[in-house]
PDB file of C-alpha atoms and ligand atoms in Angstrom:
ATOM      1  CA  MET A   1     -20.223  -3.021  28.197  1.00 84.00           C
ATOM      2  CA  ALA A   2     -16.601  -3.082  30.051  1.00 84.00           C
ATOM      3  CA  ALA A   3     -15.557   0.541  30.091  1.00 75.00           C
ATOM      4  CA  HIS A   4     -13.682  -0.182  33.310  1.00 75.00           C
ATOM      5  CA  ARG A   5     -11.051  -2.080  31.038  1.00 68.00           C
ATOM      6  CA  GLN A   6     -10.225   0.657  28.630  1.00 61.00           C
ATOM      7  CA  SER A   7      -6.512   1.506  30.388  1.00 61.00           C
ATOM      8  CA  ARG A   8      -5.234  -1.745  30.252  1.00 61.00           C
ATOM      9  CA  PRO A   9      -1.973  -1.955  29.009  1.00 57.00           C
ATOM     10  CA  TRP A  10      -1.292  -2.216  25.187  1.00 56.00           C
ATOM     11  CA  SER A  11       1.477  -3.592  22.857  1.00 56.00           C
ATOM     12  CA  GLY A  12      -0.167  -4.879  19.588  1.00 56.00           C
ATOM     13  CA  GLY A  13      -0.657  -3.362  16.206  1.00 57.00           C
ATOM     14  CA  GLU A  14      -1.350   0.702  15.405  1.00 59.00           C
ATOM     15  CA  VAL A  15      -3.068   2.013  12.354  1.00 59.00           C
ATOM     16  CA  ALA A  16      -0.673   4.563  10.912  1.00 57.00           C
ATOM     17  CA  ALA A  17      -2.493   8.240  10.302  1.00 57.00           C
ATOM     18  CA  ARG A  18      -2.321   9.444   6.943  1.00 54.00           C
ATOM     19  CA  GLU A  19      -0.324  12.611   6.687  1.00 61.00           C
ATOM     20  CA  VAL A  20       0.052  13.179   3.039  1.00 76.00           C
ATOM     21  CA  ARG A  21      -3.133  14.803   0.817  1.00 85.00           C
ATOM     22  CA  PRO A  22      -3.534  12.811  -2.042  1.00 91.00           C
ATOM     23  CA  PRO A  23      -3.411  15.072  -5.353  1.00 95.00           C
ATOM     24  CA  GLN A  24      -7.111  15.969  -7.005  1.00 96.00           C
ATOM     25  CA  TYR A  25      -6.326  13.949 -10.051  1.00 97.00           C
ATOM     26  CA  ASP A  26      -4.843  10.214  -9.840  1.00 96.00           C
ATOM     27  CA  PRO A  27      -3.677   9.269 -13.416  1.00 96.00           C
ATOM     28  CA  GLN A  28      -3.276   5.771 -11.751  1.00 95.00           C
ATOM     29  CA  CYS A  29      -6.893   5.980  -9.892  1.00 96.00           C
ATOM     30  CA  TYR A  30      -9.701   3.512 -11.734  1.00 96.00           C
ATOM     31  CA  LEU A  31     -12.366   5.656 -10.376  1.00 97.00           C
ATOM     32  CA  CYS A  32     -10.783   9.197 -11.599  1.00 98.00           C
ATOM     33  CA  PRO A  33     -12.620  11.109 -14.561  1.00 98.00           C
ATOM     34  CA  GLY A  34     -11.150   9.989 -17.664  1.00 97.00           C
ATOM     35  CA  ASN A  35      -9.544   7.101 -16.704  1.00 97.00           C
ATOM     36  CA  THR A  36      -9.410   3.511 -18.348  1.00 95.00           C
ATOM     37  CA  ARG A  37     -10.648   1.040 -16.006  1.00 93.00           C
ATOM     38  CA  ILE A  38      -9.053  -2.757 -15.874  1.00 87.00           C
ATOM     39  CA  SER A  39     -12.011  -3.767 -17.916  1.00 90.00           C
ATOM     40  CA  GLY A  40     -10.543  -1.502 -20.605  1.00 92.00           C
ATOM     41  CA  ARG A  41     -14.155   0.554 -19.981  1.00 94.00           C
ATOM     42  CA  SER A  42     -13.417   4.497 -19.528  1.00 96.00           C
ATOM     43  CA  ASN A  43     -14.903   6.816 -16.955  1.00 97.00           C
ATOM     44  CA  PRO A  44     -16.672   9.883 -18.655  1.00 97.00           C
ATOM     45  CA  ALA A  45     -15.414  13.342 -17.549  1.00 97.00           C
ATOM     46  CA  TYR A  46     -17.955  13.329 -14.974  1.00 97.00           C
ATOM     47  CA  THR A  47     -18.557  16.457 -12.763  1.00 96.00           C
ATOM     48  CA  GLY A  48     -20.757  15.085  -9.554  1.00 96.00           C
ATOM     49  CA  THR A  49     -21.869  11.557  -8.579  1.00 97.00           C
ATOM     50  CA  TYR A  50     -21.126   8.858 -11.338  1.00 98.00           C
ATOM     51  CA  VAL A  51     -22.749   5.112 -11.134  1.00 98.00           C
ATOM     52  CA  PHE A  52     -20.828   1.801 -12.851  1.00 97.00           C
ATOM     53  CA  ASP A  53     -21.031  -1.138 -12.981  1.00 95.00           C
ATOM     54  CA  ASN A  54     -18.165  -3.230 -10.657  1.00 92.00           C
ATOM     55  CA  ASP A  55     -15.886  -4.431 -13.292  1.00 88.00           C
ATOM     56  CA  HIS A  56     -15.303  -7.564 -10.133  1.00 84.00           C
ATOM     57  CA  PRO A  57     -18.451  -7.799  -8.971  1.00 84.00           C
ATOM     58  CA  CYS A  58     -19.045 -10.000  -6.014  1.00 82.00           C
ATOM     59  CA  VAL A  59     -22.715 -10.662  -7.211  1.00 81.00           C
ATOM     60  CA  GLY A  60     -22.981 -10.579 -11.018  1.00 78.00           C
ATOM     61  CA  PRO A  61     -25.580 -12.230 -13.742  1.00 73.00           C
ATOM     62  CA  ASP A  62     -22.658 -14.877 -15.323  1.00 74.00           C
ATOM     63  CA  ALA A  63     -22.626 -16.994 -11.520  1.00 76.00           C
ATOM     64  CA  PRO A  64     -23.466 -20.275 -12.572  1.00 81.00           C
ATOM     65  CA  ALA A  65     -27.243 -20.770 -11.864  1.00 81.00           C
ATOM     66  CA  HIS A  66     -27.145 -24.794 -11.351  1.00 87.00           C
ATOM     67  CA  LEU A  67     -25.376 -26.135  -8.427  1.00 89.00           C
ATOM     68  CA  ALA A  68     -24.437 -29.509  -7.490  1.00 92.00           C
ATOM     69  CA  ALA A  69     -26.492 -30.561  -4.046  1.00 92.00           C
ATOM     70  CA  PRO A  70     -24.040 -30.958  -1.250  1.00 95.00           C
ATOM     71  CA  PRO A  71     -24.361 -33.729   0.927  1.00 96.00           C
ATOM     72  CA  TRP A  72     -26.984 -33.706   4.024  1.00 96.00           C
ATOM     73  CA  PRO A  73     -27.039 -31.525   6.003  1.00 96.00           C
ATOM     74  CA  TYR A  74     -25.942 -29.021   3.558  1.00 97.00           C
ATOM     75  CA  ARG A  75     -27.944 -26.939   1.600  1.00 94.00           C
ATOM     76  CA  ASN A  76     -26.871 -24.526  -1.082  1.00 93.00           C
ATOM     77  CA  ALA A  77     -28.561 -21.903  -3.407  1.00 90.00           C
ATOM     78  CA  PRO A  78     -27.246 -19.745  -6.344  1.00 89.00           C
ATOM     79  CA  ALA A  79     -26.678 -16.022  -5.270  1.00 90.00           C
ATOM     80  CA  THR A  80     -26.865 -13.738  -7.698  1.00 91.00           C
ATOM     81  CA  GLY A  81     -27.761  -9.546  -8.300  1.00 93.00           C
ATOM     82  CA  ILE A  82     -25.989  -6.678  -9.561  1.00 95.00           C
ATOM     83  CA  ALA A  83     -22.582  -4.731  -8.060  1.00 95.00           C
ATOM     84  CA  ARG A  84     -22.054  -1.337  -8.642  1.00 97.00           C
ATOM     85  CA  VAL A  85     -19.647   1.358  -7.664  1.00 97.00           C
ATOM     86  CA  VAL A  86     -20.713   5.090  -6.877  1.00 98.00           C
ATOM     87  CA  CYS A  87     -17.722   7.804  -6.715  1.00 98.00           C
ATOM     88  CA  TYR A  88     -19.026  10.527  -4.527  1.00 98.00           C
ATOM     89  CA  SER A  89     -17.191  13.292  -6.848  1.00 98.00           C
ATOM     90  CA  PRO A  90     -14.923  13.189  -9.359  1.00 98.00           C
ATOM     91  CA  ARG A  91     -12.201  14.871  -6.974  1.00 97.00           C
ATOM     92  CA  HIS A  92      -9.754  12.082  -6.116  1.00 97.00           C
ATOM     93  CA  ASP A  93      -8.543  13.552  -2.497  1.00 94.00           C
ATOM     94  CA  VAL A  94     -11.854  14.530  -0.747  1.00 94.00           C
ATOM     95  CA  THR A  95     -13.686  12.582   1.394  1.00 95.00           C
ATOM     96  CA  LEU A  96     -17.630  12.680   2.198  1.00 97.00           C
ATOM     97  CA  ALA A  97     -16.991  14.639   5.401  1.00 97.00           C
ATOM     98  CA  GLU A  98     -15.173  17.649   2.882  1.00 96.00           C
ATOM     99  CA  LEU A  99     -18.602  17.261  -0.303  1.00 96.00           C
ATOM    100  CA  ASP A 100     -20.706  20.456   0.749  1.00 96.00           C
ATOM    101  CA  VAL A 101     -24.638  19.987   1.875  1.00 97.00           C
ATOM    102  CA  GLU A 102     -25.106  20.241  -2.161  1.00 97.00           C
ATOM    103  CA  GLY A 103     -22.908  17.365  -2.905  1.00 97.00           C
ATOM    104  CA  VAL A 104     -24.006  15.224  -0.003  1.00 98.00           C
ATOM    105  CA  ASP A 105     -27.950  15.594  -1.281  1.00 98.00           C
ATOM    106  CA  ALA A 106     -27.130  14.696  -4.846  1.00 98.00           C
ATOM    107  CA  LEU A 107     -25.407  11.674  -3.383  1.00 98.00           C
ATOM    108  CA  LEU A 108     -28.375  10.762  -1.459  1.00 98.00           C
ATOM    109  CA  ALA A 109     -30.672  11.708  -4.847  1.00 98.00           C
ATOM    110  CA  THR A 110     -28.223   9.345  -6.720  1.00 98.00           C
ATOM    111  CA  TRP A 111     -29.034   6.662  -3.933  1.00 98.00           C
ATOM    112  CA  GLN A 112     -32.418   7.089  -4.312  1.00 98.00           C
ATOM    113  CA  GLU A 113     -32.488   6.705  -8.202  1.00 98.00           C
ATOM    114  CA  GLN A 114     -30.489   3.453  -7.688  1.00 98.00           C
ATOM    115  CA  MET A 115     -33.171   2.083  -5.177  1.00 97.00           C
ATOM    116  CA  ARG A 116     -35.855   2.680  -7.373  1.00 96.00           C
ATOM    117  CA  GLU A 117     -33.884   1.013 -10.426  1.00 97.00           C
ATOM    118  CA  LEU A 118     -32.741  -2.095  -8.803  1.00 97.00           C
ATOM    119  CA  SER A 119     -35.568  -2.643  -6.482  1.00 95.00           C
ATOM    120  CA  ALA A 120     -37.982  -2.451  -9.767  1.00 95.00           C
ATOM    121  CA  ARG A 121     -35.987  -5.755 -10.996  1.00 95.00           C
ATOM    122  CA  PRO A 122     -38.130  -9.029 -10.016  1.00 93.00           C
ATOM    123  CA  GLU A 123     -34.542 -10.896  -9.353  1.00 92.00           C
ATOM    124  CA  VAL A 124     -33.653  -8.248  -6.694  1.00 95.00           C
ATOM    125  CA  ALA A 125     -34.888  -9.063  -3.218  1.00 96.00           C
ATOM    126  CA  TYR A 126     -32.359  -6.843  -1.322  1.00 96.00           C
ATOM    127  CA  VAL A 127     -30.112  -3.472  -1.971  1.00 97.00           C
ATOM    128  CA  LEU A 128     -27.511  -3.026   0.391  1.00 98.00           C
ATOM    129  CA  ILE A 129     -25.636   0.343  -0.080  1.00 98.00           C
ATOM    130  CA  PHE A 130     -22.272   0.481   1.847  1.00 98.00           C
ATOM    131  CA  GLU A 131     -19.088   2.563   2.180  1.00 98.00           C
ATOM    132  CA  ASN A 132     -15.911   0.399   3.373  1.00 97.00           C
ATOM    133  CA  LYS A 133     -13.329   3.851   4.554  1.00 95.00           C
ATOM    134  CA  GLY A 134     -10.158   3.832   5.110  1.00 92.00           C
ATOM    135  CA  GLU A 135      -7.395   1.419   5.255  1.00 88.00           C
ATOM    136  CA  ALA A 136      -8.005   0.161   8.633  1.00 88.00           C
ATOM    137  CA  VAL A 137     -11.112  -1.470   7.117  1.00 89.00           C
ATOM    138  CA  GLY A 138      -8.837  -2.564   3.612  1.00 87.00           C
ATOM    139  CA  VAL A 139      -9.258   0.469   1.021  1.00 88.00           C
ATOM    140  CA  SER A 140      -6.068   1.932   0.074  1.00 84.00           C
ATOM    141  CA  ASN A 141      -7.937   4.284  -3.005  1.00 91.00           C
ATOM    142  CA  PRO A 142      -9.050   7.554  -1.014  1.00 93.00           C
ATOM    143  CA  HIS A 143     -10.876   8.468  -3.811  1.00 97.00           C
ATOM    144  CA  PRO A 144     -14.659   8.377  -1.753  1.00 97.00           C
ATOM    145  CA  HIS A 145     -16.988   6.075  -3.445  1.00 97.00           C
ATOM    146  CA  CYS A 146     -19.334   3.277  -1.836  1.00 97.00           C
ATOM    147  CA  GLN A 147     -20.508   0.416  -3.515  1.00 97.00           C
ATOM    148  CA  ILE A 148     -24.141  -1.178  -4.109  1.00 97.00           C
ATOM    149  CA  TYR A 149     -25.027  -4.852  -3.804  1.00 97.00           C
ATOM    150  CA  ALA A 150     -28.471  -5.653  -5.461  1.00 97.00           C
ATOM    151  CA  THR A 151     -28.943  -9.504  -4.447  1.00 96.00           C
ATOM    152  CA  ASN A 152     -31.280 -11.682  -4.789  1.00 94.00           C
ATOM    153  CA  PHE A 153     -31.262 -13.005  -0.723  1.00 95.00           C
ATOM    154  CA  VAL A 154     -31.339 -10.903   2.240  1.00 95.00           C
ATOM    155  CA  PHE A 155     -28.576  -9.826   4.134  1.00 96.00           C
ATOM    156  CA  LYS A 156     -28.852 -11.160   7.658  1.00 96.00           C
ATOM    157  CA  TYR A 157     -28.931  -8.197  10.085  1.00 96.00           C
ATOM    158  CA  ILE A 158     -31.830  -6.658   7.558  1.00 96.00           C
ATOM    159  CA  GLU A 159     -33.433 -10.092   8.213  1.00 94.00           C
ATOM    160  CA  THR A 160     -32.527  -9.429  12.036  1.00 95.00           C
ATOM    161  CA  GLU A 161     -34.132  -5.815  12.398  1.00 95.00           C
ATOM    162  CA  PHE A 162     -37.169  -7.205   9.983  1.00 94.00           C
ATOM    163  CA  ARG A 163     -38.150 -10.019  12.173  1.00 93.00           C
ATOM    164  CA  ALA A 164     -37.248  -7.733  15.453  1.00 94.00           C
ATOM    165  CA  GLY A 165     -39.763  -4.586  14.348  1.00 93.00           C
ATOM    166  CA  GLU A 166     -42.169  -7.210  13.177  1.00 91.00           C
ATOM    167  CA  ARG A 167     -42.532  -8.397  16.457  1.00 93.00           C
ATOM    168  CA  HIS A 168     -42.184  -5.295  18.323  1.00 95.00           C
ATOM    169  CA  HIS A 169     -45.445  -3.858  15.584  1.00 92.00           C
ATOM    170  CA  HIS A 170     -47.103  -7.134  16.606  1.00 92.00           C
ATOM    171  CA  GLU A 171     -46.556  -6.614  19.845  1.00 95.00           C
ATOM    172  CA  THR A 172     -46.955  -2.604  20.859  1.00 95.00           C
ATOM    173  CA  GLY A 173     -48.407  -1.281  17.181  1.00 93.00           C
ATOM    174  CA  ARG A 174     -46.200   0.722  16.943  1.00 94.00           C
ATOM    175  CA  VAL A 175     -42.616   0.966  15.045  1.00 95.00           C
ATOM    176  CA  LEU A 176     -39.364  -0.373  16.751  1.00 96.00           C
ATOM    177  CA  PHE A 177     -36.702   2.598  15.625  1.00 96.00           C
ATOM    178  CA  GLU A 178     -39.598   5.179  16.165  1.00 96.00           C
ATOM    179  CA  ASP A 179     -39.343   3.818  19.854  1.00 97.00           C
ATOM    180  CA  VAL A 180     -35.461   3.548  20.030  1.00 98.00           C
ATOM    181  CA  ILE A 181     -35.679   7.486  18.843  1.00 98.00           C
ATOM    182  CA  ALA A 182     -37.785   8.442  21.609  1.00 98.00           C
ATOM    183  CA  ALA A 183     -35.891   6.648  23.863  1.00 98.00           C
ATOM    184  CA  GLU A 184     -32.445   8.612  22.963  1.00 98.00           C
ATOM    185  CA  ARG A 185     -34.534  12.001  22.816  1.00 98.00           C
ATOM    186  CA  GLN A 186     -35.711  11.546  26.081  1.00 98.00           C
ATOM    187  CA  ASP A 187     -31.971  10.557  27.305  1.00 98.00           C
ATOM    188  CA  GLY A 188     -30.762  12.918  25.276  1.00 98.00           C
ATOM    189  CA  ARG A 189     -26.814  12.127  26.170  1.00 98.00           C
ATOM    190  CA  ARG A 190     -26.143  10.499  22.798  1.00 98.00           C
ATOM    191  CA  ILE A 191     -27.110  12.596  20.343  1.00 98.00           C
ATOM    192  CA  LEU A 192     -25.018  14.007  17.771  1.00 98.00           C
ATOM    193  CA  SER A 193     -27.060  15.966  15.472  1.00 98.00           C
ATOM    194  CA  GLU A 194     -30.324  17.039  14.956  1.00 98.00           C
ATOM    195  CA  GLN A 195     -32.532  18.614  12.138  1.00 98.00           C
ATOM    196  CA  ALA A 196     -36.379  18.996  11.929  1.00 98.00           C
ATOM    197  CA  SER A 197     -36.645  15.756  10.217  1.00 98.00           C
ATOM    198  CA  ALA A 198     -33.347  13.874  10.853  1.00 98.00           C
ATOM    199  CA  ILE A 199     -31.129  12.616  13.812  1.00 98.00           C
ATOM    200  CA  ALA A 200     -27.756  11.036  14.586  1.00 98.00           C
ATOM    201  CA  PHE A 201     -27.059   9.229  17.984  1.00 98.00           C
ATOM    202  CA  VAL A 202     -24.414   6.990  19.549  1.00 98.00           C
ATOM    203  CA  PRO A 203     -27.121   4.533  20.063  1.00 98.00           C
ATOM    204  CA  TYR A 204     -27.467   3.128  23.608  1.00 97.00           C
ATOM    205  CA  PHE A 205     -26.492  -0.758  22.522  1.00 96.00           C
ATOM    206  CA  ALA A 206     -23.153   0.840  20.637  1.00 96.00           C
ATOM    207  CA  ARG A 207     -20.867  -1.714  19.651  1.00 94.00           C
ATOM    208  CA  TYR A 208     -17.899  -0.480  18.329  1.00 95.00           C
ATOM    209  CA  ALA A 209     -16.693   2.896  20.313  1.00 95.00           C
ATOM    210  CA  TYR A 210     -18.284   5.513  18.017  1.00 97.00           C
ATOM    211  CA  GLU A 211     -20.683   3.819  16.254  1.00 98.00           C
ATOM    212  CA  VAL A 212     -23.563   5.919  15.237  1.00 98.00           C
ATOM    213  CA  TYR A 213     -27.003   6.005  13.520  1.00 98.00           C
ATOM    214  CA  VAL A 214     -28.036   8.564  11.095  1.00 98.00           C
ATOM    215  CA  ALA A 215     -32.133   8.260  10.168  1.00 98.00           C
ATOM    216  CA  PRO A 216     -35.066  11.018   9.070  1.00 98.00           C
ATOM    217  CA  THR A 217     -37.651  10.799  12.085  1.00 97.00           C
ATOM    218  CA  ARG A 218     -40.444  10.061   9.731  1.00 96.00           C
ATOM    219  CA  VAL A 219     -40.532   6.493   9.395  1.00 95.00           C
ATOM    220  CA  HIS A 220     -39.011   5.360   5.970  1.00 95.00           C
ATOM    221  CA  ALA A 221     -38.779   1.898   4.737  1.00 94.00           C
ATOM    222  CA  THR A 222     -36.045   2.664   2.377  1.00 96.00           C
ATOM    223  CA  LEU A 223     -34.448   5.917   1.377  1.00 96.00           C
ATOM    224  CA  ALA A 224     -36.564   6.522  -1.660  1.00 96.00           C
ATOM    225  CA  SER A 225     -39.689   7.748  -0.391  1.00 96.00           C
ATOM    226  CA  LEU A 226     -37.921  11.149   1.241  1.00 98.00           C
ATOM    227  CA  ASP A 227     -39.028  13.902   0.004  1.00 98.00           C
ATOM    228  CA  ALA A 228     -36.548  17.133  -0.737  1.00 98.00           C
ATOM    229  CA  PRO A 229     -36.576  19.116   2.322  1.00 98.00           C
ATOM    230  CA  GLU A 230     -36.233  15.486   4.278  1.00 98.00           C
ATOM    231  CA  ARG A 231     -33.166  14.297   1.833  1.00 98.00           C
ATOM    232  CA  ARG A 232     -32.010  17.436   2.092  1.00 98.00           C
ATOM    233  CA  ASP A 233     -32.406  17.711   6.605  1.00 98.00           C
ATOM    234  CA  LEU A 234     -30.696  13.808   6.041  1.00 98.00           C
ATOM    235  CA  ALA A 235     -27.784  15.295   3.867  1.00 98.00           C
ATOM    236  CA  THR A 236     -26.987  18.050   6.421  1.00 98.00           C
ATOM    237  CA  VAL A 237     -27.405  15.257   9.819  1.00 98.00           C
ATOM    238  CA  LEU A 238     -25.135  12.706   7.925  1.00 98.00           C
ATOM    239  CA  ARG A 239     -22.241  15.546   6.528  1.00 98.00           C
ATOM    240  CA  ASP A 240     -22.478  16.835  10.135  1.00 98.00           C
ATOM    241  CA  THR A 241     -21.538  13.648  11.719  1.00 98.00           C
ATOM    242  CA  VAL A 242     -18.755  12.362   9.465  1.00 98.00           C
ATOM    243  CA  ILE A 243     -17.045  15.965   9.919  1.00 97.00           C
ATOM    244  CA  ARG A 244     -17.437  14.925  13.855  1.00 98.00           C
ATOM    245  CA  PHE A 245     -15.409  11.711  13.310  1.00 97.00           C
ATOM    246  CA  ASP A 246     -12.724  13.400  11.171  1.00 95.00           C
ATOM    247  CA  ASN A 247     -12.518  16.309  13.885  1.00 95.00           C
ATOM    248  CA  LEU A 248     -12.344  14.135  16.799  1.00 95.00           C
ATOM    249  CA  TRP A 249      -8.233  13.391  15.776  1.00 93.00           C
ATOM    250  CA  LYS A 250      -7.811  15.430  12.672  1.00 92.00           C
ATOM    251  CA  MET A 251      -7.531  12.461  10.550  1.00 90.00           C
ATOM    252  CA  PRO A 252      -9.414  11.103   8.138  1.00 91.00           C
ATOM    253  CA  PHE A 253     -11.889   8.277   9.759  1.00 95.00           C
ATOM    254  CA  PRO A 254     -12.018   4.741   8.679  1.00 96.00           C
ATOM    255  CA  TYR A 255     -15.653   3.311   8.912  1.00 97.00           C
ATOM    256  CA  VAL A 256     -18.181   1.098   7.290  1.00 97.00           C
ATOM    257  CA  MET A 257     -21.188   2.481   6.743  1.00 98.00           C
ATOM    258  CA  ALA A 258     -24.332   0.751   5.751  1.00 98.00           C
ATOM    259  CA  LEU A 259     -27.827   1.961   4.625  1.00 98.00           C
ATOM    260  CA  HIS A 260     -30.360  -0.433   6.571  1.00 98.00           C
ATOM    261  CA  GLN A 261     -33.263  -0.561   4.372  1.00 97.00           C
ATOM    262  CA  ALA A 262     -36.344  -2.759   4.330  1.00 95.00           C
ATOM    263  CA  PRO A 263     -36.135  -6.030   2.123  1.00 94.00           C
ATOM    264  CA  VAL A 264     -37.621  -5.013  -1.459  1.00 92.00           C
ATOM    265  CA  ARG A 265     -40.835  -7.287  -1.568  1.00 76.00           C
ATOM    266  CA  ASP A 266     -41.772  -7.896   1.844  1.00 67.00           C
ATOM    267  CA  ASP A 267     -44.387  -6.224   3.495  1.00 75.00           C
ATOM    268  CA  ALA A 268     -42.123  -3.053   5.012  1.00 72.00           C
ATOM    269  CA  ARG A 269     -44.400  -2.273   8.330  1.00 72.00           C
ATOM    270  CA  GLY A 270     -42.278  -1.660  11.682  1.00 79.00           C
ATOM    271  CA  PHE A 271     -39.117  -1.340   9.561  1.00 92.00           C
ATOM    272  CA  HIS A 272     -37.529   2.439   9.840  1.00 96.00           C
ATOM    273  CA  PHE A 273     -34.473   3.463   7.499  1.00 97.00           C
ATOM    274  CA  HIS A 274     -31.262   4.524   8.723  1.00 98.00           C
ATOM    275  CA  ILE A 275     -27.857   4.747   8.702  1.00 98.00           C
ATOM    276  CA  GLU A 276     -25.355   2.635  10.474  1.00 98.00           C
ATOM    277  CA  PHE A 277     -21.521   3.610  11.021  1.00 98.00           C
ATOM    278  CA  HIS A 278     -19.287   0.982  12.327  1.00 97.00           C
ATOM    279  CA  PRO A 279     -15.638   2.554  13.128  1.00 96.00           C
ATOM    280  CA  PRO A 280     -13.308  -0.039  13.683  1.00 94.00           C
ATOM    281  CA  LEU A 281     -10.622   2.131  16.008  1.00 92.00           C
ATOM    282  CA  ARG A 282     -11.058   2.755  19.522  1.00 88.00           C
ATOM    283  CA  ARG A 283      -8.412   5.335  19.913  1.00 87.00           C
ATOM    284  CA  PRO A 284      -6.224   7.292  17.058  1.00 85.00           C
ATOM    285  CA  ASN A 285      -3.968   4.250  16.128  1.00 82.00           C
ATOM    286  CA  LEU A 286      -5.625   1.683  17.989  1.00 86.00           C
ATOM    287  CA  LEU A 287      -8.028  -1.235  16.208  1.00 86.00           C
ATOM    288  CA  LYS A 288     -11.166  -2.778  18.196  1.00 86.00           C
ATOM    289  CA  TYR A 289     -10.265  -6.241  17.436  1.00 85.00           C
ATOM    290  CA  LEU A 290     -13.035  -8.962  17.578  1.00 87.00           C
ATOM    291  CA  ALA A 291     -11.633 -11.379  19.379  1.00 87.00           C
ATOM    292  CA  GLY A 292     -12.459 -14.396  21.890  1.00 89.00           C
ATOM    293  CA  PRO A 293     -16.063 -12.725  22.912  1.00 89.00           C
ATOM    294  CA  GLU A 294     -17.233 -11.563  19.262  1.00 90.00           C
ATOM    295  CA  ILE A 295     -15.494 -14.102  17.191  1.00 89.00           C
ATOM    296  CA  GLY A 296     -15.266 -16.998  19.606  1.00 93.00           C
ATOM    297  CA  GLY A 297     -18.335 -16.436  21.417  1.00 92.00           C
ATOM    298  CA  GLY A 298     -20.741 -14.319  19.029  1.00 90.00           C
ATOM    299  CA  ASN A 299     -21.108 -11.421  21.859  1.00 91.00           C
ATOM    300  CA  PHE A 300     -19.230  -8.146  21.219  1.00 90.00           C
ATOM    301  CA  LEU A 301     -17.867  -6.844  24.173  1.00 90.00           C
ATOM    302  CA  SER A 302     -17.466  -2.847  24.576  1.00 88.00           C
ATOM    303  CA  ASP A 303     -14.498  -1.024  26.110  1.00 85.00           C
ATOM    304  CA  THR A 304     -15.763   2.180  26.415  1.00 90.00           C
ATOM    305  CA  SER A 305     -18.968   3.547  27.491  1.00 94.00           C
ATOM    306  CA  PRO A 306     -21.239   5.261  24.886  1.00 97.00           C
ATOM    307  CA  GLU A 307     -22.280   8.093  26.731  1.00 97.00           C
ATOM    308  CA  GLU A 308     -18.495   9.340  26.759  1.00 96.00           C
ATOM    309  CA  LYS A 309     -17.947   8.362  23.291  1.00 96.00           C
ATOM    310  CA  ALA A 310     -20.829  10.681  22.315  1.00 98.00           C
ATOM    311  CA  ALA A 311     -19.558  13.487  24.323  1.00 97.00           C
ATOM    312  CA  GLU A 312     -16.134  13.544  22.220  1.00 97.00           C
ATOM    313  CA  LEU A 313     -18.292  13.130  19.013  1.00 98.00           C
ATOM    314  CA  GLN A 314     -20.171  16.234  20.542  1.00 98.00           C
ATOM    315  CA  ALA A 315     -17.382  18.785  20.894  1.00 97.00           C
ATOM    316  CA  ALA A 316     -15.970  17.762  17.858  1.00 96.00           C
ATOM    317  CA  GLY A 317     -18.578  19.906  15.403  1.00 94.00           C
ATOM    318  CA  GLY A 318     -18.002  21.496  12.490  1.00 85.00           C
ATOM    319  CA  PRO A 319     -15.842  23.003  10.488  1.00 94.00           C
ATOM    320  CA  HIS A 320     -14.131  20.419   9.033  1.00 94.00           C
ATOM    321  CA  TYR A 321     -10.718  20.438   9.952  1.00 92.00           C
ATOM    322  CA  LEU A 322      -9.198  20.832   6.762  1.00 89.00           C
ATOM    323  CA  THR A 323     -11.403  23.603   5.644  1.00 84.00           C
ATOM    324  CA  GLU A 324      -8.466  26.389   6.900  1.00 62.00           C
ATOM    325  CA  THR A 325      -5.657  24.599   5.987  1.00 50.00           C
ATOM    326  CA  GLY A 326      -7.124  22.314   3.023  1.00 45.00           C
ATOM    327  CA  PRO A 327      -7.739  23.796  -0.490  1.00 45.00           C
ATOM    328  CA  ALA A 328     -11.116  25.408  -1.108  1.00 42.00           C
TER     329      ALA A 328
HETATM  330 ZN1   ZN B   1      -9.384   8.809  -8.068  1.00 73.45          ZN
HETATM  331 ZN1   ZN B   2     -29.433  -1.737  10.832  1.00 73.45          ZN
END
């Protein structure tokens, strides 16, 4: 933490806030209902969530299975999997923050179905569900959607978290993330939202200024095992969190959202499913650049204090700022 550096002079790049609201339906959008995608396939006239196989998959079944062996000391292995897209709504112009609780709950139910289906496949070792939102993280299409990568390998952060959880469980007999939630509750300053079985907070160890974790309070290795009341609580807290993001500067708030679930085939003991938000902005038009300490040295340098940023988000509660002026 180096919060004292926050007001140093700045004359670098800025991110333009989106001023014009997009149309409810865009004939050029490959995600809108009824439109034809680049593959030639057409989207149905869907009314809720809609899932399809990515036309430009990062991992796909056609990847080369046999790779030429590289020279020592390099190693390689084929990366295979399934890549899918999940549209949150037929509406082109809304975001996750503008769905009602039923809409967010339906999205969580869709993720659960995907999780159950994909994790049952023998070749799948991990299911990564994530949303890149906003031009600041490279997404120019505002249509609300996320992606799913079901892969034959486990992603690096998950592996690290899994091992840390295992070690903690071995040393204390406790689940690490449960202890994290207990510590956040004991401090209380960084908690943003709570329901009977779900919580959202800026973690003590936040790397990004507005980093937020959203989680069920009971231990679940993955999203798939949440029952209906728990899913509803999680939907409520998740929605409340993204509304706070948008309300903060009265603009669609860019972020990378990732669901951290246990690896599919490992013994999941010690892993507690949670959702992480990594927003790239430090101020309305100011990106957090990854530079010397982060890229060059591998350590995150935060220019802000998590307590201060949590207080800003605590003051930015619902309703969504567009509720008054936007379409019903
Ligand atoms: Zn669209
Ligand atoms: Zn995590």
